[in-house]
Coordinates of C-alpha atoms in Angstrom, one line a residue:
Chain B
M1 CA 36.3 31.6 19.2
R2 CA 34.1 32.6 22.1
R3 CA 31.2 33.1 19.7
Y4 CA 31.6 29.5 18.4
L5 CA 31.6 28.2 21.9
G6 CA 28.4 30.0 22.6
I7 CA 26.8 28.5 19.5
L8 CA 28.1 25.1 20.5
A9 CA 26.7 25.4 24.0
V10 CA 23.3 26.4 22.7
A11 CA 23.4 23.6 20.2
S12 CA 24.3 21.0 22.8
M13 CA 21.6 22.2 25.1
F14 CA 19.1 21.9 22.3
L15 CA 20.3 18.5 21.5
A16 CA 20.2 17.4 25.1
S17 CA 16.6 18.6 25.4
A18 CA 15.6 16.8 22.2
V19 CA 17.2 13.6 23.5
N20 CA 15.2 14.1 26.8
V21 CA 11.9 14.4 24.9
N22 CA 12.7 11.2 23.0
A23 CA 13.7 9.2 26.0
Q24 CA 11.2 10.1 28.6
D25 CA 8.3 12.2 27.8
M26 CA 7.4 11.2 24.3
L27 CA 4.5 8.8 24.3
Q28 CA 4.3 6.6 21.3
I29 CA 0.8 5.6 20.0
K30 CA 0.4 3.4 17.0
G31 CA -2.2 1.5 15.1
S32 CA -5.7 1.7 13.8
D33 CA -6.5 3.9 10.8
T34 CA -10.1 4.3 12.2
L35 CA -8.8 5.8 15.4
I36 CA -5.9 7.8 14.1
N37 CA -7.6 11.2 13.6
L38 CA -9.5 10.9 16.8
V39 CA -6.5 10.0 19.0
Q40 CA -4.5 12.7 17.2
R41 CA -7.0 15.3 18.1
L42 CA -7.1 14.0 21.8
A43 CA -3.3 14.2 21.9
E44 CA -3.3 17.7 20.6
E45 CA -5.8 18.9 23.2
Y46 CA -3.9 17.0 25.9
M47 CA -0.6 18.6 24.9
E48 CA -2.1 22.0 24.9
K49 CA -3.3 21.5 28.4
N50 CA -0.1 19.9 29.6
P51 CA 2.9 21.8 28.3
G52 CA 6.0 19.7 28.2
K53 CA 4.3 16.5 27.4
Y54 CA 4.7 15.0 24.0
I55 CA 2.6 12.4 22.2
A56 CA 3.3 11.0 18.7
V57 CA 0.4 9.3 17.0
T58 CA 1.0 7.1 13.9
G59 CA -1.2 4.8 11.9
G60 CA -0.5 1.6 9.9
G61 CA -3.6 -0.4 10.9
S62 CA -4.6 -2.3 14.1
G63 CA -2.5 -5.3 13.2
T64 CA 0.6 -3.1 12.9
G65 CA -0.1 -1.3 16.2
I66 CA -0.6 -4.6 18.1
A67 CA 2.6 -6.0 16.6
A68 CA 4.4 -2.9 17.7
L69 CA 3.1 -3.2 21.3
I70 CA 4.2 -6.9 21.4
N71 CA 7.6 -5.9 20.2
G72 CA 7.9 -3.0 22.7
K73 CA 7.9 -0.4 19.9
C74 CA 5.0 1.7 21.3
D75 CA 3.3 2.6 24.6
I76 CA -0.3 2.4 23.4
A77 CA -1.7 0.4 20.5
N78 CA -4.9 1.7 18.9
A79 CA -7.1 -1.2 17.8
S80 CA -10.5 -1.3 16.2
R81 CA -10.6 -5.0 16.8
L82 CA -9.8 -7.3 19.8
M83 CA -6.4 -8.9 20.1
K84 CA -6.5 -12.5 18.7
P85 CA -5.7 -15.3 21.2
K86 CA -2.6 -16.0 19.1
E87 CA -1.3 -12.4 19.5
I88 CA -1.9 -12.5 23.3
T89 CA 0.1 -15.8 23.6
Q90 CA 2.8 -14.2 21.4
A91 CA 2.9 -11.1 23.7
N92 CA 3.1 -13.2 26.8
E93 CA 6.0 -15.2 25.4
R94 CA 7.9 -11.9 25.0
G95 CA 7.0 -10.9 28.6
A96 CA 4.3 -8.4 27.7
D97 CA 1.0 -8.3 29.4
P98 CA -1.5 -6.5 27.2
K99 CA -4.4 -4.7 28.9
R100 CA -7.4 -3.4 27.0
V101 CA -9.1 0.0 27.5
V102 CA -12.3 0.9 25.6
I103 CA -12.1 4.7 24.7
A104 CA -15.0 5.2 22.3
M105 CA -17.9 3.6 20.5
D106 CA -18.1 3.3 16.7
G107 CA -21.0 2.6 14.5
L108 CA -19.2 1.0 11.6
S109 CA -21.0 2.6 8.7
V110 CA -21.9 0.9 5.4
I111 CA -21.8 3.6 2.7
T112 CA -23.0 3.8 -0.9
N113 CA -23.1 6.5 -3.6
L114 CA -25.6 9.3 -3.2
K115 CA -27.2 8.3 -6.5
N116 CA -27.9 4.8 -5.3
S117 CA -31.5 4.2 -4.4
V118 CA -30.7 1.4 -1.9
T119 CA -30.6 3.1 1.5
K120 CA -31.3 0.2 3.8
L121 CA -30.0 -3.4 4.1
T122 CA -30.2 -6.3 6.5
K123 CA -27.1 -7.6 8.2
D124 CA -27.6 -10.8 6.2
E125 CA -27.8 -8.9 2.9
I126 CA -24.6 -7.0 3.7
G127 CA -22.8 -10.3 4.4
K128 CA -24.0 -11.8 1.1
I129 CA -22.9 -8.7 -0.8
F130 CA -19.4 -8.7 0.6
R131 CA -19.0 -12.5 0.3
G132 CA -19.8 -12.1 -3.3
E133 CA -23.1 -14.0 -3.3
I134 CA -25.2 -10.9 -4.2
T135 CA -23.5 -9.2 -7.2
N136 CA -26.2 -6.9 -8.6
W137 CA -28.0 -4.0 -6.9
K138 CA -31.3 -5.2 -8.3
E139 CA -31.2 -8.2 -6.0
V140 CA -31.6 -5.9 -3.0
G141 CA -34.2 -3.6 -4.5
G142 CA -31.9 -1.3 -6.5
T143 CA -31.3 -0.7 -10.2
D144 CA -29.8 -3.3 -12.5
M145 CA -26.1 -2.5 -11.9
A146 CA -23.2 -4.7 -10.9
I147 CA -22.0 -4.1 -7.3
T148 CA -18.4 -2.8 -6.8
L149 CA -17.0 -3.7 -3.4
Y150 CA -14.6 -1.5 -1.5
G151 CA -12.9 -2.8 1.7
R152 CA -9.7 -2.6 3.6
Q153 CA -6.5 -4.5 3.5
S154 CA -5.8 -7.4 5.9
N155 CA -3.7 -5.3 8.3
S156 CA -6.8 -3.4 9.2
G157 CA -8.7 -4.1 12.4
T158 CA -11.9 -3.0 10.6
F159 CA -11.3 -5.6 7.9
V160 CA -11.1 -8.3 10.6
F161 CA -14.0 -7.0 12.6
F162 CA -16.4 -6.7 9.6
R163 CA -15.4 -10.2 8.4
D164 CA -15.8 -11.9 11.8
A165 CA -19.0 -10.0 12.8
I166 CA -20.9 -9.7 9.5
L167 CA -19.5 -12.0 6.9
K168 CA -18.5 -15.0 9.0
G169 CA -16.7 -16.1 5.9
D170 CA -14.2 -14.8 3.4
Y171 CA -14.5 -11.5 1.5
S172 CA -15.2 -11.8 -2.2
Q173 CA -11.9 -12.0 -4.1
K174 CA -13.2 -9.2 -6.3
M175 CA -13.3 -6.7 -3.4
N176 CA -11.0 -3.7 -4.0
R177 CA -8.5 -3.5 -1.1
M178 CA -8.1 0.2 -0.2
N179 CA -5.5 1.8 1.9
G180 CA -7.6 3.5 4.6
N181 CA -11.0 4.8 5.6
A182 CA -10.5 8.1 3.7
Q183 CA -9.7 6.3 0.4
I184 CA -12.9 4.3 0.7
V185 CA -15.0 7.4 1.3
E186 CA -13.4 9.1 -1.8
A187 CA -14.0 6.0 -3.9
I188 CA -17.7 5.7 -2.9
K189 CA -18.3 9.4 -3.6
Q190 CA -17.2 8.8 -7.2
D191 CA -18.5 5.3 -7.9
M192 CA -22.2 4.9 -8.4
S193 CA -22.1 1.1 -8.1
G194 CA -19.9 1.1 -5.0
I195 CA -20.4 -0.1 -1.4
G196 CA -17.9 0.2 1.4
Y197 CA -17.5 0.3 5.2
V198 CA -15.8 2.9 7.3
G199 CA -15.7 4.2 10.9
V200 CA -18.6 6.6 11.7
G201 CA -16.1 9.4 12.3
Y202 CA -15.3 9.4 8.6
V203 CA -18.9 9.9 7.4
K204 CA -19.6 12.8 9.8
D205 CA -18.4 15.5 7.4
A206 CA -19.3 13.6 4.2
S207 CA -22.8 12.5 5.1
S208 CA -24.3 14.9 2.6
Q209 CA -22.1 13.5 -0.2
L210 CA -22.9 9.8 0.3
N211 CA -25.6 7.4 1.6
V212 CA -25.1 6.0 5.1
V213 CA -27.0 2.7 4.8
K214 CA -29.5 1.9 7.6
V215 CA -29.0 -1.6 8.8
A216 CA -31.4 -4.2 10.4
S217 CA -30.1 -7.1 12.4
S218 CA -32.7 -9.4 10.8
P219 CA -35.4 -9.1 8.1
G220 CA -38.2 -8.2 10.5
A221 CA -36.3 -5.8 12.8
D222 CA -36.1 -2.0 12.7
Y223 CA -33.6 -0.4 10.4
T224 CA -31.2 1.8 12.4
S225 CA -28.5 4.3 11.4
P226 CA -25.0 4.5 12.8
L227 CA -25.5 8.3 13.0
N228 CA -28.0 7.8 15.9
S229 CA -26.0 7.8 19.1
N230 CA -28.6 5.9 21.2
D231 CA -28.8 3.0 18.8
V232 CA -25.0 2.7 18.7
K233 CA -24.6 2.9 22.5
S234 CA -27.4 0.4 23.2
G235 CA -26.0 -2.0 20.6
K236 CA -29.3 -1.9 18.6
Y237 CA -27.3 -0.9 15.5
P238 CA -25.9 -4.2 14.4
L239 CA -22.4 -2.9 13.5
A240 CA -21.8 -1.1 16.8
R241 CA -18.4 -1.8 18.2
P242 CA -16.0 -0.6 20.9
L243 CA -12.8 1.1 19.8
N244 CA -9.9 0.0 22.0
Q245 CA -6.4 0.8 23.1
Y246 CA -4.0 -1.8 24.4
V247 CA -1.2 -1.0 26.9
N248 CA 1.5 -3.2 28.3
G249 CA 0.7 -4.0 31.9
S250 CA -1.2 -1.7 34.2
P251 CA -0.6 1.8 32.8
K252 CA 1.7 4.2 34.7
G253 CA 2.9 7.7 34.5
A254 CA 2.3 9.6 31.2
T255 CA 0.4 6.7 29.7
R256 CA -2.0 6.5 32.6
D257 CA -2.4 10.3 32.6
F258 CA -3.3 10.4 28.9
I259 CA -5.8 7.5 29.1
A260 CA -7.5 9.2 32.1
F261 CA -7.8 12.3 29.9
E262 CA -9.4 10.3 27.1
L263 CA -12.0 8.8 29.5
S264 CA -12.7 12.1 31.3
P265 CA -15.9 14.0 30.4
E266 CA -13.7 16.4 28.4
G267 CA -12.1 13.6 26.4
Q268 CA -15.4 12.0 25.7
K269 CA -16.7 15.3 24.5
I270 CA -13.9 15.5 21.9
I271 CA -14.8 12.0 20.9
E272 CA -18.3 13.1 20.1
Q273 CA -17.0 16.2 18.2
E274 CA -15.0 13.8 16.0
G275 CA -18.2 11.9 15.1
F276 CA -17.7 8.9 17.4
F277 CA -19.8 8.1 20.5
P278 CA -18.9 8.1 24.2
I279 CA -18.6 4.8 26.0
P280 CA -21.6 3.4 27.9
D281 CA -21.6 2.2 31.5
E282 CA -20.8 -1.4 30.7
Y283 CA -17.5 -0.5 29.2
R284 CA -16.7 1.9 32.1
D285 CA -17.0 -1.1 34.4
F286 CA -14.8 -3.0 32.0
N287 CA -12.1 -0.3 32.1
R288 CA -12.2 -0.2 35.9
K289 CA -11.6 -3.9 36.1
S290 CA -9.0 -3.9 33.4
V291 CA -6.8 -0.9 34.2
G292 CA -8.4 0.8 37.2
L293 CA -9.6 3.8 35.2
E294 CA -13.1 4.8 34.3
Chain N
M1 CA 55.7 3.2 -3.4
I2 CA 53.8 4.1 -6.5
K3 CA 53.5 0.5 -7.3
F4 CA 52.1 -0.2 -3.9
K5 CA 49.6 2.6 -4.3
E6 CA 48.5 1.3 -7.6
K7 CA 48.0 -2.2 -6.2
L8 CA 46.0 -0.8 -3.4
I9 CA 43.7 1.1 -5.7
H10 CA 43.4 -1.9 -7.9
G11 CA 42.5 -4.0 -4.9
I12 CA 39.8 -1.5 -3.7
F13 CA 38.1 -1.5 -7.1
F14 CA 38.3 -5.3 -7.3
F15 CA 36.6 -5.5 -3.9
N16 CA 33.9 -3.0 -5.0
G17 CA 33.2 -5.2 -8.1
L18 CA 33.1 -8.3 -5.9
L19 CA 30.8 -6.6 -3.4
V20 CA 28.0 -6.3 -5.9
V21 CA 28.3 -10.0 -6.7
I22 CA 28.3 -10.8 -3.0
V23 CA 25.2 -8.7 -2.3
L24 CA 23.4 -10.3 -5.2
L25 CA 24.2 -13.8 -4.1
G26 CA 23.4 -12.9 -0.5
I27 CA 19.9 -11.6 -1.5
F28 CA 19.3 -14.7 -3.6
A29 CA 20.4 -17.0 -0.8
L30 CA 18.3 -15.1 1.7
L31 CA 15.2 -15.4 -0.5
V32 CA 15.8 -19.1 -1.1
F33 CA 16.4 -20.0 2.5
T34 CA 13.6 -17.9 3.9
S35 CA 11.1 -19.3 1.4
I36 CA 12.0 -23.0 1.8
P37 CA 10.1 -23.4 5.1
A38 CA 6.9 -22.3 3.4
F39 CA 6.9 -25.4 1.3
K40 CA 6.7 -27.6 4.4
E41 CA 3.0 -26.7 4.6
I42 CA 2.2 -25.6 1.0
S43 CA 2.7 -27.9 -1.9
L44 CA 4.7 -26.4 -4.7
R45 CA 1.9 -27.3 -7.0
E46 CA -0.6 -25.2 -5.0
F47 CA 1.8 -22.3 -4.9
L48 CA 2.5 -22.2 -8.6
F49 CA -0.8 -23.4 -10.1
N50 CA -3.6 -22.2 -7.8
S51 CA -5.1 -18.8 -8.4
N52 CA -6.4 -18.3 -4.9
W53 CA -4.2 -16.3 -2.5
N54 CA -5.8 -15.8 1.0
P55 CA -3.5 -16.7 3.8
T56 CA -5.6 -14.9 6.5
S57 CA -8.8 -16.6 5.4
Y58 CA -11.7 -17.0 7.8
V59 CA -12.2 -20.6 6.6
K60 CA -9.0 -22.1 5.1
S61 CA -5.7 -20.5 4.1
S62 CA -4.7 -20.7 0.5
Y63 CA -1.4 -19.8 -1.1
G64 CA -1.7 -19.7 -4.9
I65 CA 0.2 -17.0 -6.8
V66 CA -1.3 -17.5 -10.3
A67 CA -3.6 -14.5 -10.1
M68 CA -0.9 -12.1 -9.0
L69 CA 1.5 -13.5 -11.5
V70 CA -1.0 -12.8 -14.3
S71 CA -1.6 -9.3 -12.8
T72 CA 2.0 -8.5 -12.9
F73 CA 2.4 -9.6 -16.5
M74 CA -0.7 -7.8 -17.6
V75 CA 0.3 -4.5 -16.0
T76 CA 3.9 -4.8 -17.3
L77 CA 2.9 -5.8 -20.8
G78 CA 0.4 -2.9 -20.9
A79 CA 3.1 -0.5 -19.8
L80 CA 5.5 -1.7 -22.5
L81 CA 2.9 -1.5 -25.2
I82 CA 2.5 2.2 -24.3
A83 CA 6.0 3.1 -23.4
V84 CA 8.1 1.4 -26.1
P85 CA 6.6 3.0 -29.2
L86 CA 6.3 6.4 -27.5
G87 CA 9.8 6.1 -26.0
I88 CA 11.6 5.1 -29.2
G89 CA 9.6 7.8 -31.1
T90 CA 10.6 10.5 -28.7
A91 CA 14.2 9.3 -28.7
A92 CA 14.3 9.4 -32.5
Y93 CA 12.8 12.9 -32.5
L94 CA 15.3 14.1 -29.9
S95 CA 18.3 12.7 -31.6
D96 CA 17.5 13.4 -35.3
V97 CA 14.7 15.9 -35.7
A98 CA 14.7 18.3 -32.8
S99 CA 16.7 21.5 -33.0
T100 CA 19.5 21.9 -30.4
R101 CA 17.4 24.3 -28.4
V102 CA 14.5 22.0 -28.1
R103 CA 16.7 19.1 -27.2
E104 CA 18.5 21.1 -24.5
I105 CA 15.2 21.7 -22.8
A106 CA 13.5 18.4 -23.5
K107 CA 16.1 16.0 -22.5
P108 CA 16.7 17.3 -18.9
T109 CA 12.9 17.5 -18.6
V110 CA 12.6 13.8 -19.5
E111 CA 15.3 13.0 -16.9
I112 CA 13.5 15.0 -14.2
L113 CA 10.4 12.9 -14.9
A114 CA 12.4 9.9 -13.7
G115 CA 12.8 11.6 -10.3
I116 CA 9.2 11.9 -9.5
P117 CA 8.4 9.7 -6.4
S118 CA 6.2 6.7 -7.2
V119 CA 3.7 7.7 -4.5
V120 CA 3.1 11.0 -6.3
I121 CA 2.5 9.1 -9.6
G122 CA 0.1 6.7 -7.7
F123 CA -1.7 9.7 -6.4
L124 CA -2.2 11.1 -9.9
G125 CA -3.5 7.7 -10.8
I126 CA -6.3 8.0 -8.2
V127 CA -7.3 11.6 -8.8
L128 CA -6.6 12.1 -12.5
V129 CA -6.0 8.9 -14.6
G130 CA -8.7 6.8 -12.8
P131 CA -11.6 9.2 -13.3
F132 CA -10.4 9.8 -16.9
I133 CA -10.5 6.1 -17.7
A134 CA -13.8 5.7 -16.0
K135 CA -15.2 8.5 -18.2
V136 CA -13.7 7.2 -21.5
F137 CA -14.8 3.6 -21.0
N138 CA -18.0 4.4 -19.2
L139 CA -17.0 2.5 -16.1
H140 CA -18.0 3.1 -12.5
N141 CA -14.4 3.5 -11.4
G142 CA -10.9 3.7 -12.9
L143 CA -9.0 1.5 -10.4
N144 CA -7.8 -1.1 -12.9
A145 CA -4.9 -2.7 -14.8
L146 CA -5.1 -0.1 -17.5
N147 CA -4.6 2.7 -15.0
G148 CA -1.5 0.8 -13.6
S149 CA -0.2 0.3 -17.1
I150 CA -0.4 4.0 -18.0
L151 CA 1.3 5.1 -14.8
L152 CA 4.0 2.5 -15.2
A153 CA 4.5 3.6 -18.8
V154 CA 5.1 7.1 -17.5
M155 CA 7.7 5.8 -15.1
A156 CA 9.4 3.6 -17.6
L157 CA 9.5 6.3 -20.3
P158 CA 12.5 8.3 -19.0
T159 CA 14.7 5.2 -19.0
I160 CA 13.6 4.2 -22.5
I161 CA 13.9 7.6 -24.0
S162 CA 17.2 8.5 -22.4
L163 CA 19.0 5.3 -23.2
S164 CA 17.6 4.9 -26.7
E165 CA 18.6 8.4 -27.5
D166 CA 22.2 7.7 -26.3
A167 CA 22.2 4.6 -28.5
L168 CA 21.0 6.5 -31.6
K169 CA 23.6 9.2 -30.8
S170 CA 26.4 6.7 -30.7
V171 CA 25.7 5.4 -34.3
P172 CA 28.8 6.4 -36.3
K173 CA 28.3 9.6 -38.3
S174 CA 29.7 7.8 -41.4
Y175 CA 26.6 5.5 -41.5
E176 CA 24.3 8.4 -41.8
E177 CA 26.5 10.2 -44.3
A178 CA 26.8 7.1 -46.5
S179 CA 23.0 6.6 -46.5
L180 CA 22.3 10.2 -47.4
A181 CA 25.0 10.1 -50.1
L182 CA 23.2 7.2 -51.7
G183 CA 20.2 9.4 -52.0
A184 CA 18.1 8.2 -49.0
T185 CA 15.8 10.7 -47.3
H186 CA 16.3 11.6 -43.7
W187 CA 13.3 9.4 -42.8
Q188 CA 14.7 6.4 -44.7
T189 CA 18.1 7.0 -43.0
L190 CA 16.6 7.1 -39.6
V191 CA 14.3 4.0 -40.0
R192 CA 16.4 1.8 -42.1
V193 CA 20.0 2.7 -41.1
K194 CA 20.1 4.3 -37.7
L195 CA 17.4 2.4 -35.8
P196 CA 18.7 -1.0 -36.8
A197 CA 22.3 0.0 -36.0
A198 CA 21.2 1.2 -32.6
L199 CA 18.9 -1.8 -32.0
S200 CA 21.0 -3.5 -29.3
G201 CA 21.1 -0.3 -27.2
I202 CA 17.3 0.3 -27.7
I203 CA 16.5 -3.3 -26.7
A204 CA 18.6 -2.8 -23.6
A205 CA 16.7 0.4 -22.8
C206 CA 13.3 -1.3 -23.2
M207 CA 14.4 -4.2 -21.0
L208 CA 15.6 -1.8 -18.3
G209 CA 12.2 0.0 -18.6
M210 CA 10.5 -3.4 -18.2
G211 CA 12.6 -4.1 -15.1
R212 CA 11.4 -0.9 -13.6
A213 CA 7.7 -1.7 -14.4
I214 CA 7.8 -5.2 -12.9
G215 CA 9.4 -4.2 -9.7
E216 CA 7.3 -1.0 -9.1
T217 CA 5.2 -1.2 -6.0
M218 CA 3.6 1.9 -4.6
T219 CA 2.0 3.1 -7.9
V220 CA 0.3 -0.1 -8.7
L221 CA -0.7 -0.5 -5.0
M222 CA -2.6 2.8 -5.1
A223 CA -4.0 2.7 -8.6
T224 CA -5.1 -0.8 -9.5
G225 CA -7.7 -1.6 -6.8
C226 CA -5.8 -4.6 -5.5
A227 CA -8.6 -7.1 -5.6
P228 CA -6.9 -10.5 -5.3
A229 CA -9.3 -12.3 -7.8
M230 CA -8.0 -13.6 -11.1
P231 CA -8.0 -10.5 -13.5
E232 CA -10.6 -10.6 -16.2
S233 CA -9.6 -7.8 -18.4
F234 CA -7.5 -4.6 -18.6
L235 CA -10.5 -2.8 -17.2
G236 CA -10.8 -4.9 -14.1
A237 CA -8.9 -4.6 -10.8
V238 CA -5.6 -6.5 -10.4
R239 CA -3.2 -7.1 -7.6
T240 CA 0.5 -7.6 -8.5
M241 CA 3.1 -9.6 -6.7
T242 CA 4.8 -6.4 -5.4
S243 CA 1.6 -5.0 -3.9
S244 CA 0.7 -8.3 -2.3
I245 CA 4.1 -8.3 -0.5
A246 CA 3.8 -4.7 0.4
I247 CA 0.3 -5.0 1.8
E248 CA 0.9 -8.1 3.9
L249 CA 4.5 -8.0 5.1
G250 CA 3.8 -5.2 7.5
E251 CA 1.4 -7.2 9.7
V252 CA 2.4 -10.8 9.2
P253 CA 3.6 -12.5 12.4
Y254 CA 7.3 -13.5 11.9
N255 CA 8.3 -17.1 11.1
T256 CA 4.9 -18.3 10.1
T257 CA 4.0 -20.1 6.8
H258 CA 2.4 -16.8 5.6
Y259 CA 5.7 -15.0 6.3
Y260 CA 7.8 -17.5 4.4
A261 CA 5.3 -17.6 1.6
L262 CA 5.7 -13.9 1.0
F263 CA 9.5 -14.5 0.6
G264 CA 8.5 -17.2 -1.9
I265 CA 6.7 -14.5 -3.9
G266 CA 9.8 -12.4 -3.6
L267 CA 11.9 -15.2 -5.0
V268 CA 9.6 -15.7 -8.0
L269 CA 9.8 -12.0 -8.7
F270 CA 13.6 -12.1 -8.4
I271 CA 13.8 -15.0 -10.8
I272 CA 11.6 -13.2 -13.3
T273 CA 13.7 -10.0 -13.3
F274 CA 16.8 -12.1 -13.5
L275 CA 15.5 -13.9 -16.6
V276 CA 14.5 -10.6 -18.2
N277 CA 17.9 -9.1 -17.7
M278 CA 19.7 -12.3 -18.8
S279 CA 17.7 -12.6 -22.0
A280 CA 18.3 -8.9 -22.7
D281 CA 22.0 -9.6 -22.4
I282 CA 21.9 -12.6 -24.7
I283 CA 19.9 -10.7 -27.4
L284 CA 22.4 -7.9 -27.1
H285 CA 25.4 -10.1 -27.6
R286 CA 23.9 -12.1 -30.4
Y287 CA 23.0 -8.9 -32.2
Q288 CA 26.5 -7.4 -31.8
K289 CA 28.1 -10.6 -33.2
V290 CA 25.8 -10.3 -36.3
A291 CA 26.7 -6.6 -36.6
K292 CA 30.4 -7.4 -36.7

């Protein structure tokens, strides 16, 4: 009997501690597929340095993360796009006050198969390709081969960013809708006729297995690569974009502590190791005004 | 006392039976009432006859389901073309030709096949079937309707094989004996006597397999490319009704036209599976009457 009591006591202690973790110290982060590996890595380093703190990072796409923040289902939403005015109104209606923090810079990379001879495109050409107006590689200086488009699904922030910034119109109905950055990278590695777009962090390890297209903002301008950190930070690369996190109200406690870690020199170094770029001064100013951290 | 107990048990089972009906009606009512608001903004004509589905458009939202309806039918038809002959053949082999030992190993194996999660089969579609199709047909990629059909055929096979075999098994032994006694070969007996006698069960098996194929989501979502355009051939990308719901329901703001329209797709899907099951039932009964 006494033995059973002992087991019971241990079990209940274990249970109690588990409940504690869930209730108080577990930070829930949800959203962008582009950001998930990066934030996961940041969370791991942070937990190693701060024993007793727990962070859970899950994906689902920027749209899903923002919806979760609005519904109070997560502490931080990862977003590779900005919140839409409609979403902000929706959040306000439910008593949430979303604040934006920029944690890294991304050079959204247009990728093609290694065997494809086209290695540079203008912003305008990319728009035409994804709108379905250019359908053959020979129209942009390549071989005579129909173009196969690979993009994301509509819950993706990258889907929305790319459409609003580059296409300014609808994607071709023939674009394959893939489930995440990694799936696009895999498809492009195999498909000679393919073109796709992914966060620069996803081409870092694969850059010897596929072409990262150099992009010019207009026909006469210089072609720049998303792998060049200066061009991304200065915004000379036409598809450079900030990667964001949204929090509800001015961040406090564990949330604030983790964001401070992300923005610290140590956090920014991890961001570089993951293939993304540290934030420039203009966004440091922005963060200070938005949440009082820089 | 015993009488009361019996009545109680009777009541419990009656309630269980009723519960299924209630759940079914409840689902139907939910689908109908949640999809009605969609048609305040979308005309029924656009919904049913337009092939362009793009609710989150940059320019103008459109809500036509023709392309995904065609996609669903293509993938299902392809799956049945593969699975029905293969399934009935396997069932006939297992019931009439195979030795007891082979059958004892093969039948449980077929049933285990039914337990493989759809996401695993979808994964095989990406890494195995897709590249294979691309190679055979000399395409750039294998994310197309054919890929989806092959995978769905694999998923429908266990149902078809298992139920068809049961149907063949339940043909009275006297039919077979009479046929053989009249001098028919084993092959003639199987094709001309046993298969027609078991036809109602075999049709039911194929219909259930079809039901599985129409409703399957994850596999087709992963393996068919999901381009929303009107499908051109079996070697082009398709996007079925189930994948459209799965892709979009996660991020759609509640109580918007888009949200209601997704329930509208669900309703159409429900009606299709309902019709499939009902016609299977009618065929079954008509055949049984003839047999009698």
